[in-house]
mmCIF file of C-alpha atoms in Angstrom:
data_model
loop_
_atom_site.group_PDB
_atom_site.id
_atom_site.type_symbol
_atom_site.label_atom_id
_atom_site.label_comp_id
_atom_site.label_asym_id
_atom_site.label_seq_id
_atom_site.Cartn_x
_atom_site.Cartn_y
_atom_site.Cartn_z
ATOM 1 C CA MET Q 1 -24.292 -18.098 -15.445
ATOM 2 C CA THR Q 2 -25.034 -14.854 -13.662
ATOM 3 C CA VAL Q 3 -24.530 -13.638 -10.092
ATOM 4 C CA ARG Q 4 -26.952 -11.413 -8.193
ATOM 5 C CA LEU Q 5 -25.002 -8.640 -6.482
ATOM 6 C CA PRO Q 6 -26.394 -6.105 -3.979
ATOM 7 C CA ASP Q 7 -25.885 -2.397 -4.681
ATOM 8 C CA GLU Q 8 -25.506 0.430 -2.159
ATOM 9 C CA HIS Q 9 -29.291 0.796 -1.971
ATOM 10 C CA GLY Q 10 -29.841 -2.838 -1.055
ATOM 11 C CA ARG Q 11 -31.202 -3.787 -4.464
ATOM 12 C CA LEU Q 12 -29.973 -6.905 -6.251
ATOM 13 C CA ARG Q 13 -28.635 -6.587 -9.782
ATOM 14 C CA THR Q 14 -27.548 -9.267 -12.220
ATOM 15 C CA TYR Q 15 -23.889 -9.555 -13.200
ATOM 16 C CA GLU Q 16 -22.394 -11.954 -15.735
ATOM 17 C CA PRO Q 17 -18.821 -12.878 -14.706
ATOM 18 C CA ARG Q 18 -16.143 -13.041 -17.349
ATOM 19 C CA THR Q 19 -14.663 -16.419 -18.163
ATOM 20 C CA GLU Q 20 -11.101 -15.487 -19.168
ATOM 21 C CA PRO Q 21 -8.454 -13.606 -17.171
ATOM 22 C CA LEU Q 22 -5.980 -11.186 -18.727
ATOM 23 C CA ALA Q 23 -3.282 -13.555 -17.415
ATOM 24 C CA PRO Q 24 -0.132 -11.394 -17.598
ATOM 25 C CA THR Q 25 3.009 -13.461 -17.138
ATOM 26 C CA PRO Q 26 6.378 -12.627 -15.554
ATOM 27 C CA GLY Q 27 8.710 -10.883 -17.960
ATOM 28 C CA ALA Q 28 11.844 -8.766 -18.117
ATOM 29 C CA PRO Q 29 12.896 -6.654 -15.102
ATOM 30 C CA LEU Q 30 11.296 -3.219 -14.862
ATOM 31 C CA VAL Q 31 13.635 -0.524 -16.136
ATOM 32 C CA SER Q 32 12.126 2.945 -16.442
ATOM 33 C CA ARG Q 33 10.431 3.075 -13.032
ATOM 34 C CA THR Q 34 11.141 1.678 -9.576
ATOM 35 C CA VAL Q 35 7.906 0.094 -8.417
ATOM 36 C CA PHE Q 36 7.068 -1.186 -4.956
ATOM 37 C CA SER Q 37 3.874 -2.950 -3.995
ATOM 38 C CA ALA Q 38 2.909 -2.417 -0.358
ATOM 39 C CA ALA Q 39 1.875 -5.962 0.517
ATOM 40 C CA HIS Q 40 -0.795 -7.248 2.899
ATOM 41 C CA VAL Q 41 -0.395 -9.898 5.572
ATOM 42 C CA VAL Q 42 -2.377 -13.141 5.679
ATOM 43 C CA ALA Q 43 -3.972 -13.915 9.038
ATOM 44 C CA ASP Q 44 -3.893 -17.366 10.626
ATOM 45 C CA PRO Q 45 -7.605 -18.302 10.474
ATOM 46 C CA TYR Q 46 -7.215 -21.077 13.063
ATOM 47 C CA ALA Q 47 -5.750 -18.856 15.788
ATOM 48 C CA ASP Q 48 -7.919 -18.428 18.874
ATOM 49 C CA THR Q 49 -7.534 -14.673 19.131
ATOM 50 C CA THR Q 50 -9.459 -11.413 19.481
ATOM 51 C CA PRO Q 51 -9.294 -8.090 17.608
ATOM 52 C CA ASP Q 52 -7.200 -6.435 20.326
ATOM 53 C CA ALA Q 53 -4.798 -9.373 20.794
ATOM 54 C CA PRO Q 54 -1.413 -9.670 19.054
ATOM 55 C CA ALA Q 55 -1.749 -10.588 15.392
ATOM 56 C CA ALA Q 56 -1.643 -14.246 14.426
ATOM 57 C CA VAL Q 57 -0.047 -14.426 10.965
ATOM 58 C CA ASP Q 58 0.007 -17.278 8.469
ATOM 59 C CA TRP Q 59 3.668 -16.911 7.587
ATOM 60 C CA ASP Q 60 3.710 -19.408 4.723
ATOM 61 C CA ALA Q 61 0.835 -17.712 2.880
ATOM 62 C CA THR Q 62 2.200 -14.244 3.655
ATOM 63 C CA LEU Q 63 5.617 -15.038 2.193
ATOM 64 C CA ALA Q 64 4.088 -16.855 -0.772
ATOM 65 C CA PHE Q 65 2.270 -13.655 -1.717
ATOM 66 C CA ARG Q 66 5.517 -11.727 -1.627
ATOM 67 C CA ARG Q 67 7.116 -14.301 -3.923
ATOM 68 C CA HIS Q 68 4.184 -13.743 -6.282
ATOM 69 C CA LEU Q 69 4.944 -10.008 -6.402
ATOM 70 C CA TRP Q 70 8.687 -10.525 -6.839
ATOM 71 C CA SER Q 71 8.072 -13.005 -9.667
ATOM 72 C CA HIS Q 72 6.492 -10.193 -11.678
ATOM 73 C CA GLY Q 73 9.427 -7.834 -11.099
ATOM 74 C CA LEU Q 74 7.864 -5.680 -8.405
ATOM 75 C CA GLY Q 75 9.599 -4.627 -5.228
ATOM 76 C CA VAL Q 76 7.889 -5.255 -1.894
ATOM 77 C CA ALA Q 77 7.272 -2.431 0.560
ATOM 78 C CA GLU Q 78 7.049 -4.385 3.800
ATOM 79 C CA ALA Q 79 5.435 -3.683 7.158
ATOM 80 C CA MET Q 80 3.615 -0.617 5.845
ATOM 81 C CA ASP Q 81 0.014 0.445 6.431
ATOM 82 C CA THR Q 82 -1.160 -2.106 3.817
ATOM 83 C CA ALA Q 83 0.177 -4.786 6.176
ATOM 84 C CA GLN Q 84 -2.182 -3.310 8.808
ATOM 85 C CA ARG Q 85 0.655 -1.635 10.662
ATOM 86 C CA GLY Q 86 -1.023 0.076 13.608
ATOM 87 C CA MET Q 87 -4.373 -1.509 12.666
ATOM 88 C CA GLY Q 88 -3.953 -5.060 13.922
ATOM 89 C CA LEU Q 89 -0.206 -5.597 13.438
ATOM 90 C CA ASP Q 90 1.881 -4.366 16.361
ATOM 91 C CA TRP Q 91 5.642 -3.762 16.422
ATOM 92 C CA ALA Q 92 6.456 -7.297 17.580
ATOM 93 C CA GLY Q 93 4.505 -8.704 14.636
ATOM 94 C CA ALA Q 94 5.989 -6.166 12.235
ATOM 95 C CA ALA Q 95 9.523 -6.981 13.415
ATOM 96 C CA GLU Q 96 8.966 -10.674 12.743
ATOM 97 C CA LEU Q 97 7.459 -9.834 9.355
ATOM 98 C CA ILE Q 98 10.495 -7.728 8.458
ATOM 99 C CA ARG Q 99 12.949 -10.458 9.476
ATOM 100 C CA ARG Q 100 11.132 -13.175 7.558
ATOM 101 C CA SER Q 101 10.438 -11.130 4.424
ATOM 102 C CA ALA Q 102 13.968 -9.734 4.241
ATOM 103 C CA ALA Q 103 15.382 -13.252 4.461
ATOM 104 C CA GLU Q 104 12.970 -14.412 1.750
ATOM 105 C CA ALA Q 105 13.912 -11.450 -0.457
ATOM 106 C CA LYS Q 106 17.581 -12.366 -0.113
ATOM 107 C CA ALA Q 107 16.823 -15.982 -1.004
ATOM 108 C CA VAL Q 108 14.920 -15.170 -4.204
ATOM 109 C CA GLY Q 109 16.688 -11.957 -5.231
ATOM 110 C CA GLY Q 110 13.693 -9.710 -4.619
ATOM 111 C CA ARG Q 111 13.844 -6.028 -3.822
ATOM 112 C CA ILE Q 112 12.493 -5.045 -0.410
ATOM 113 C CA ALA Q 113 12.105 -1.893 1.648
ATOM 114 C CA CYS Q 114 10.660 -1.967 5.168
ATOM 115 C CA GLY Q 115 8.749 0.482 7.294
ATOM 116 C CA VAL Q 116 10.496 2.127 10.241
ATOM 117 C CA GLY Q 117 8.136 3.724 12.741
ATOM 118 C CA THR Q 118 7.573 4.191 16.456
ATOM 119 C CA ASP Q 119 4.629 1.885 17.141
ATOM 120 C CA GLN Q 120 6.343 0.141 20.047
ATOM 121 C CA ILE Q 121 5.322 3.232 22.048
ATOM 122 C CA ALA Q 122 1.860 4.798 22.135
ATOM 123 C CA SER Q 123 3.219 8.217 23.085
ATOM 124 C CA GLY Q 124 6.328 9.764 24.557
ATOM 125 C CA THR Q 125 8.785 12.615 24.633
ATOM 126 C CA LEU Q 126 10.787 13.587 21.573
ATOM 127 C CA ALA Q 127 13.745 11.669 22.995
ATOM 128 C CA GLU Q 128 11.581 8.552 23.389
ATOM 129 C CA VAL Q 129 10.254 8.949 19.852
ATOM 130 C CA ARG Q 130 13.829 9.149 18.522
ATOM 131 C CA ALA Q 131 14.805 6.055 20.471
ATOM 132 C CA ALA Q 132 11.820 4.122 19.107
ATOM 133 C CA TYR Q 133 12.720 5.106 15.552
ATOM 134 C CA GLU Q 134 16.351 4.116 16.177
ATOM 135 C CA GLU Q 135 15.379 0.668 17.428
ATOM 136 C CA GLN Q 136 13.336 -0.033 14.318
ATOM 137 C CA LEU Q 137 15.900 1.473 11.948
ATOM 138 C CA ALA Q 138 18.586 -0.788 13.428
ATOM 139 C CA LEU Q 139 16.438 -3.886 12.902
ATOM 140 C CA VAL Q 140 15.647 -3.030 9.283
ATOM 141 C CA GLU Q 141 19.285 -2.275 8.474
ATOM 142 C CA GLU Q 142 20.425 -5.488 10.180
ATOM 143 C CA SER Q 143 17.940 -7.424 8.021
ATOM 144 C CA GLY Q 144 19.570 -6.063 4.871
ATOM 145 C CA ALA Q 145 16.451 -4.209 3.696
ATOM 146 C CA GLN Q 146 16.125 -0.590 2.662
ATOM 147 C CA ALA Q 147 14.491 1.598 5.306
ATOM 148 C CA ILE Q 148 11.307 3.599 4.834
ATOM 149 C CA LEU Q 149 10.968 6.241 7.541
ATOM 150 C CA MET Q 150 7.232 6.237 8.186
ATOM 151 C CA ALA Q 151 5.177 9.015 9.698
ATOM 152 C CA SER Q 152 4.826 8.556 13.467
ATOM 153 C CA ARG Q 153 1.665 8.991 15.516
ATOM 154 C CA ALA Q 154 3.831 9.480 18.594
ATOM 155 C CA LEU Q 155 5.847 12.228 16.899
ATOM 156 C CA ALA Q 156 2.677 13.942 15.713
ATOM 157 C CA ALA Q 157 1.476 14.003 19.339
ATOM 158 C CA ALA Q 158 4.811 15.070 20.857
ATOM 159 C CA ALA Q 159 5.976 17.704 18.347
ATOM 160 C CA ARG Q 160 5.198 21.319 19.146
ATOM 161 C CA SER Q 161 6.683 22.986 16.067
ATOM 162 C CA PRO Q 162 8.232 22.230 12.670
ATOM 163 C CA ASP Q 163 11.633 22.422 14.362
ATOM 164 C CA ASP Q 164 10.839 19.259 16.307
ATOM 165 C CA TYR Q 165 10.364 17.375 13.022
ATOM 166 C CA LEU Q 166 13.563 18.834 11.618
ATOM 167 C CA GLU Q 167 15.481 17.728 14.701
ATOM 168 C CA VAL Q 168 14.088 14.173 14.866
ATOM 169 C CA TYR Q 169 14.368 13.413 11.150
ATOM 170 C CA GLY Q 170 17.771 15.086 10.907
ATOM 171 C CA HIS Q 171 19.032 12.922 13.756
ATOM 172 C CA LEU Q 172 17.782 9.749 12.066
ATOM 173 C CA LEU Q 173 19.088 10.608 8.617
ATOM 174 C CA ARG Q 174 22.551 11.435 9.932
ATOM 175 C CA GLN Q 175 22.875 7.943 11.397
ATOM 176 C CA ALA Q 176 21.192 5.988 8.573
ATOM 177 C CA ALA Q 177 23.678 3.619 6.962
ATOM 178 C CA GLU Q 178 22.085 3.838 3.500
ATOM 179 C CA PRO Q 179 19.702 6.273 1.773
ATOM 180 C CA VAL Q 180 16.138 5.885 3.008
ATOM 181 C CA ILE Q 181 12.675 6.617 1.664
ATOM 182 C CA LEU Q 182 10.781 9.315 3.563
ATOM 183 C CA HIS Q 183 7.067 8.563 3.830
ATOM 184 C CA TRP Q 184 4.415 11.250 4.237
ATOM 185 C CA LEU Q 185 1.095 9.582 4.977
ATOM 186 C CA GLY Q 186 -1.899 11.921 4.984
ATOM 187 C CA PRO Q 187 -4.673 11.981 7.595
ATOM 188 C CA MET Q 188 -7.114 10.342 5.194
ATOM 189 C CA PHE Q 189 -5.049 7.178 5.729
ATOM 190 C CA ASP Q 190 -4.486 7.786 9.448
ATOM 191 C CA PRO Q 191 -6.403 10.560 11.261
ATOM 192 C CA ALA Q 192 -3.763 10.605 14.021
ATOM 193 C CA LEU Q 193 -1.317 12.151 11.516
ATOM 194 C CA GLU Q 194 -3.277 15.396 11.092
ATOM 195 C CA GLY Q 195 -0.898 18.357 11.141
ATOM 196 C CA TYR Q 196 2.217 16.308 10.366
ATOM 197 C CA TRP Q 197 5.416 18.280 9.731
ATOM 198 C CA GLY Q 198 4.165 20.860 12.216
ATOM 199 C CA SER Q 199 1.182 22.368 10.406
ATOM 200 C CA ALA Q 200 -2.303 21.546 9.153
ATOM 201 C CA ASP Q 201 -1.557 23.964 6.304
ATOM 202 C CA LEU Q 202 -0.247 21.647 3.589
ATOM 203 C CA ASP Q 203 1.836 24.371 1.956
ATOM 204 C CA ALA Q 204 3.645 25.008 5.237
ATOM 205 C CA ALA Q 205 3.973 21.277 5.906
ATOM 206 C CA THR Q 206 5.422 20.747 2.428
ATOM 207 C CA GLY Q 207 8.001 23.424 3.112
ATOM 208 C CA THR Q 208 9.196 21.647 6.260
ATOM 209 C CA PHE Q 209 9.220 18.280 4.510
ATOM 210 C CA LEU Q 210 11.361 19.653 1.696
ATOM 211 C CA GLU Q 211 13.653 21.318 4.229
ATOM 212 C CA VAL Q 212 14.376 17.908 5.759
ATOM 213 C CA VAL Q 213 15.215 16.488 2.325
ATOM 214 C CA ALA Q 214 17.335 19.445 1.274
ATOM 215 C CA ALA Q 215 19.438 19.197 4.435
ATOM 216 C CA HIS Q 216 20.282 15.520 3.804
ATOM 217 C CA PRO Q 217 19.973 14.762 0.050
ATOM 218 C CA ASP Q 218 22.692 12.103 0.237
ATOM 219 C CA LYS Q 219 20.655 10.149 2.800
ATOM 220 C CA VAL Q 220 17.300 10.312 0.981
ATOM 221 C CA ASP Q 221 16.771 7.868 -1.866
ATOM 222 C CA GLY Q 222 13.286 9.227 -2.371
ATOM 223 C CA VAL Q 223 10.082 10.487 -0.844
ATOM 224 C CA LYS Q 224 6.735 8.737 -0.806
ATOM 225 C CA ILE Q 225 3.703 11.016 -0.894
ATOM 226 C CA SER Q 226 0.252 9.712 0.108
ATOM 227 C CA LEU Q 227 -1.999 12.771 0.066
ATOM 228 C CA LEU Q 228 -4.314 11.841 -2.850
ATOM 229 C CA ASP Q 229 -3.525 15.223 -4.410
ATOM 230 C CA ALA Q 230 -1.868 14.897 -7.823
ATOM 231 C CA ARG Q 231 -1.227 18.608 -8.252
ATOM 232 C CA ARG Q 232 0.587 18.823 -4.935
ATOM 233 C CA GLU Q 233 2.697 15.765 -5.707
ATOM 234 C CA VAL Q 234 3.780 17.138 -9.087
ATOM 235 C CA ASP Q 235 4.708 20.460 -7.497
ATOM 236 C CA LEU Q 236 6.666 18.721 -4.760
ATOM 237 C CA ARG Q 237 8.590 16.380 -7.052
ATOM 238 C CA ARG Q 238 9.713 19.353 -9.164
ATOM 239 C CA ARG Q 239 11.215 20.897 -6.028
ATOM 240 C CA LEU Q 240 13.204 17.841 -4.930
ATOM 241 C CA PRO Q 241 17.003 17.966 -5.036
ATOM 242 C CA HIS Q 242 18.588 16.324 -8.051
ATOM 243 C CA GLY Q 243 18.779 12.554 -7.614
ATOM 244 C CA VAL Q 244 16.006 12.286 -5.018
ATOM 245 C CA ARG Q 245 13.110 10.246 -6.352
ATOM 246 C CA CYS Q 246 9.414 10.799 -5.864
ATOM 247 C CA TYR Q 247 7.469 7.592 -5.174
ATOM 248 C CA THR Q 248 3.789 8.163 -5.695
ATOM 249 C CA GLY Q 249 1.478 6.861 -3.020
ATOM 250 C CA ASP Q 250 -1.560 8.396 -4.709
ATOM 251 C CA ASP Q 251 -4.013 5.562 -5.248
ATOM 252 C CA PHE Q 252 -6.354 7.887 -7.183
ATOM 253 C CA HIS Q 253 -3.999 9.375 -9.803
ATOM 254 C CA TYR Q 254 -1.133 6.880 -10.157
ATOM 255 C CA PRO Q 255 -1.283 6.339 -13.974
ATOM 256 C CA GLU Q 256 -0.745 10.001 -14.810
ATOM 257 C CA LEU Q 257 1.847 10.489 -12.059
ATOM 258 C CA ILE Q 258 3.908 7.465 -13.096
ATOM 259 C CA ALA Q 259 3.645 8.391 -16.781
ATOM 260 C CA GLY Q 260 4.836 11.892 -15.910
ATOM 261 C CA ASP Q 261 5.343 14.919 -18.113
ATOM 262 C CA GLU Q 262 8.150 16.776 -19.829
ATOM 263 C CA GLN Q 263 9.523 17.857 -16.427
ATOM 264 C CA GLY Q 264 9.620 14.457 -14.743
ATOM 265 C CA PHE Q 265 7.675 11.529 -13.377
ATOM 266 C CA SER Q 266 6.980 9.575 -10.213
ATOM 267 C CA HIS Q 267 8.135 6.113 -9.317
ATOM 268 C CA ALA Q 268 5.624 4.083 -7.284
ATOM 269 C CA LEU Q 269 5.048 2.697 -3.810
ATOM 270 C CA LEU Q 270 1.383 1.783 -3.764
ATOM 271 C CA GLY Q 271 -1.093 -0.316 -1.830
ATOM 272 C CA ILE Q 272 -3.257 -0.734 -4.929
ATOM 273 C CA PHE Q 273 -0.352 -2.562 -6.583
ATOM 274 C CA ASP Q 274 -1.047 -5.439 -4.179
ATOM 275 C CA PRO Q 275 -4.140 -6.594 -6.130
ATOM 276 C CA LEU Q 276 -2.908 -5.043 -9.397
ATOM 277 C CA GLY Q 277 0.632 -6.463 -9.184
ATOM 278 C CA PRO Q 278 0.909 -8.485 -12.426
ATOM 279 C CA LEU Q 279 -1.097 -5.976 -14.464
ATOM 280 C CA ALA Q 280 0.899 -3.045 -13.059
ATOM 281 C CA ALA Q 281 4.169 -4.782 -13.931
ATOM 282 C CA GLU Q 282 2.979 -5.458 -17.470
ATOM 283 C CA ALA Q 283 2.000 -1.792 -17.851
ATOM 284 C CA VAL Q 284 5.428 -0.597 -16.702
ATOM 285 C CA ARG Q 285 7.118 -2.938 -19.169
ATOM 286 C CA VAL Q 286 5.092 -1.285 -21.910
ATOM 287 C CA LEU Q 287 6.242 2.090 -20.561
ATOM 288 C CA ASP Q 288 9.831 0.823 -20.627
ATOM 289 C CA THR Q 289 9.537 0.699 -24.429
ATOM 290 C CA GLY Q 290 8.542 4.369 -24.517
ATOM 291 C CA ASN Q 291 4.895 3.577 -25.185
ATOM 292 C CA THR Q 292 3.149 5.922 -22.777
ATOM 293 C CA GLU Q 293 -0.211 5.506 -24.496
ATOM 294 C CA GLY Q 294 -0.029 1.732 -24.144
ATOM 295 C CA PHE Q 295 0.893 2.111 -20.477
ATOM 296 C CA ARG Q 296 -2.098 4.364 -19.855
ATOM 297 C CA ALA Q 297 -4.385 2.052 -21.827
ATOM 298 C CA LEU Q 298 -3.534 -0.779 -19.434
ATOM 299 C CA LEU Q 299 -3.512 1.169 -16.180
ATOM 300 C CA ASP Q 300 -6.181 3.849 -16.591
ATOM 301 C CA PRO Q 301 -9.082 1.343 -16.450
ATOM 302 C CA THR Q 302 -7.875 0.177 -13.009
ATOM 303 C CA VAL Q 303 -8.434 3.557 -11.356
ATOM 304 C CA GLU Q 304 -12.160 2.984 -10.817
ATOM 305 C CA LEU Q 305 -11.382 -0.109 -8.763
ATOM 306 C CA SER Q 306 -8.697 1.725 -6.808
ATOM 307 C CA ARG Q 307 -10.981 4.635 -6.026
ATOM 308 C CA HIS Q 308 -13.600 2.164 -4.864
ATOM 309 C CA LEU Q 309 -11.231 0.313 -2.532
ATOM 310 C CA PHE Q 310 -9.792 3.556 -1.155
ATOM 311 C CA GLN Q 311 -13.091 5.386 -0.694
ATOM 312 C CA ALA Q 312 -13.660 6.997 2.701
ATOM 313 C CA PRO Q 313 -12.926 5.924 5.340
ATOM 314 C CA THR Q 314 -9.751 5.395 3.312
ATOM 315 C CA ARG Q 315 -7.874 3.605 6.086
ATOM 316 C CA PHE Q 316 -10.119 0.554 5.565
ATOM 317 C CA TYR Q 317 -8.831 -0.062 2.041
ATOM 318 C CA LYS Q 318 -6.873 -3.014 3.443
ATOM 319 C CA THR Q 319 -10.131 -4.967 3.725
ATOM 320 C CA GLY Q 320 -10.765 -4.753 -0.006
ATOM 321 C CA VAL Q 321 -7.159 -5.650 -0.784
ATOM 322 C CA VAL Q 322 -7.340 -8.848 1.270
ATOM 323 C CA PHE Q 323 -10.804 -9.653 -0.093
ATOM 324 C CA LEU Q 324 -9.453 -9.568 -3.653
ATOM 325 C CA ALA Q 325 -6.450 -11.709 -2.659
ATOM 326 C CA TRP Q 326 -8.902 -14.324 -1.374
ATOM 327 C CA LEU Q 327 -10.997 -14.212 -4.548
ATOM 328 C CA ALA Q 328 -7.821 -14.467 -6.646
ATOM 329 C CA GLY Q 329 -6.750 -17.643 -4.842
ATOM 330 C CA HIS Q 330 -3.691 -16.210 -3.096
ATOM 331 C CA GLN Q 331 -5.110 -17.338 0.257
ATOM 332 C CA ASP Q 332 -7.738 -19.825 1.343
ATOM 333 C CA HIS Q 333 -9.849 -17.587 3.560
ATOM 334 C CA PHE Q 334 -11.039 -14.041 4.161
ATOM 335 C CA ALA Q 335 -9.974 -13.572 7.775
ATOM 336 C CA MET Q 336 -7.837 -10.564 8.686
ATOM 337 C CA VAL Q 337 -5.719 -9.689 11.682
ATOM 338 C CA GLY Q 338 -7.715 -7.535 14.056
ATOM 339 C CA GLY Q 339 -10.965 -8.825 12.568
ATOM 340 C CA LEU Q 340 -10.781 -6.102 9.923
ATOM 341 C CA GLN Q 341 -12.737 -8.179 7.405
ATOM 342 C CA SER Q 342 -15.804 -6.591 9.004
ATOM 343 C CA ALA Q 343 -14.739 -3.060 8.041
ATOM 344 C CA ARG Q 344 -16.534 -2.955 4.678
ATOM 345 C CA SER Q 345 -20.097 -3.765 3.642
ATOM 346 C CA LEU Q 346 -21.440 -6.486 1.363
ATOM 347 C CA PRO Q 347 -22.322 -3.942 -1.365
ATOM 348 C CA HIS Q 348 -18.720 -2.689 -1.185
ATOM 349 C CA PHE Q 349 -17.402 -6.245 -1.657
ATOM 350 C CA ALA Q 350 -19.853 -6.892 -4.486
ATOM 351 C CA ARG Q 351 -18.702 -3.838 -6.416
ATOM 352 C CA ALA Q 352 -15.037 -4.666 -5.797
ATOM 353 C CA TYR Q 353 -15.615 -8.152 -7.205
ATOM 354 C CA GLU Q 354 -17.433 -6.781 -10.245
ATOM 355 C CA LEU Q 355 -14.720 -4.229 -11.032
ATOM 356 C CA ALA Q 356 -11.820 -6.645 -10.473
ATOM 357 C CA ASP Q 357 -13.500 -9.354 -12.539
ATOM 358 C CA GLY Q 358 -14.115 -6.864 -15.333
ATOM 359 C CA LEU Q 359 -10.399 -6.070 -15.380
ATOM 360 C CA GLY Q 360 -9.482 -9.742 -15.605
ATOM 361 C CA LEU Q 361 -7.544 -9.688 -12.347
ATOM 362 C CA PHE Q 362 -8.519 -13.178 -11.223
ATOM 363 C CA PRO Q 363 -6.237 -15.989 -12.461
ATOM 364 C CA ASP Q 364 -9.191 -18.358 -12.073
ATOM 365 C CA PRO Q 365 -12.448 -16.444 -12.708
ATOM 366 C CA LYS Q 366 -14.529 -19.493 -11.803
ATOM 367 C CA LEU Q 367 -12.886 -19.780 -8.390
ATOM 368 C CA ALA Q 368 -13.491 -16.073 -7.778
ATOM 369 C CA GLU Q 369 -17.132 -16.472 -8.745
ATOM 370 C CA GLU Q 370 -17.577 -19.455 -6.430
ATOM 371 C CA ARG Q 371 -16.013 -17.595 -3.518
ATOM 372 C CA MET Q 372 -18.161 -14.548 -4.183
ATOM 373 C CA ARG Q 373 -21.231 -16.782 -4.168
ATOM 374 C CA THR Q 374 -20.101 -18.242 -0.834
ATOM 375 C CA LEU Q 375 -19.867 -14.786 0.690
ATOM 376 C CA LEU Q 376 -23.256 -13.811 -0.687
ATOM 377 C CA HIS Q 377 -24.761 -16.966 0.771
ATOM 378 C CA LEU Q 378 -23.264 -16.203 4.208
ATOM 379 C CA TYR Q 379 -24.930 -12.788 4.067
ATOM 380 C CA GLY Q 380 -28.269 -14.373 3.183
ATOM 381 C CA VAL Q 381 -28.385 -13.522 -0.523
ATOM 382 C CA THR Q 382 -30.125 -16.300 -2.421
ATOM 383 C CA PRO Q 383 -29.063 -17.301 -5.961
#
């Protein structure tokens, strides 16, 4: 059977869904790369709430998805922007998510790192920003998870020079109990982070960022770069102190960055590895054998889907991620915290379905097809 899918011009085209998934299965632990999937949260569809109210989370479904990722050998990057941090999930919700996921990780032996930010305050002085960071860092460390120091909207608003970033991050790193991951999220993911590290000039900003790392190499496990600029990431990773990892956050160029070159490679902390989790794990296992070509053969075809989900406005990529989780059967509905399921168009969903189905990402292609038909029907598209 075929499905009629709308394109960006409003025209219907015929698509023939595949009948068999790729069906990768859990295997040996990943060896050559450390790989985190930034995981989404599952909303409670029965909650009587509004987009600006505190998030209502389906905790059972949310934790079940994390167990799915851990079962394939991936780490979970928790309470990050993929979990709608700052876009529907407030600090109270993120704190509960961190507590629950860290406990689940301990129970199943999964690796977890959690976002530390300042979203309990909308704005403040540098001292208030530090205090907000400290509160969140303490909670993450108490949970037993690794800390990811996220970029802060409040710090971006309060800082007046690169020295302010050096002071705040230096203060936090000196008191961190274990090495952390530093996260540089570009303005394409969050416009409020324009000019982070004290300059809109990315060369100058990179210099400040590297200065923070160089001053505290024993407290930095790695850096996560989300600028969608492969050349800049490669240049930066070559300038890192020995032993400090680079975790790519580039959802456009991840195969080449993870594969690396004769001078090094990137590990991964990616939102696109939420829908690609099993396939990404299988690709890294191929890479573990030294087969770079086989790794690229598995992962390169996924880039078109990733570029589609992360197209501008990039910050709405979460909608496509949750949409694919629904089609794949990881959750029973397509509701999102903050009502963000409305952030993308029907043609966008149709293309995401087509690309994901073509990659074999759906464990049950028939279920995915039926759910896609349901969505089309709700939008008024006739068979």
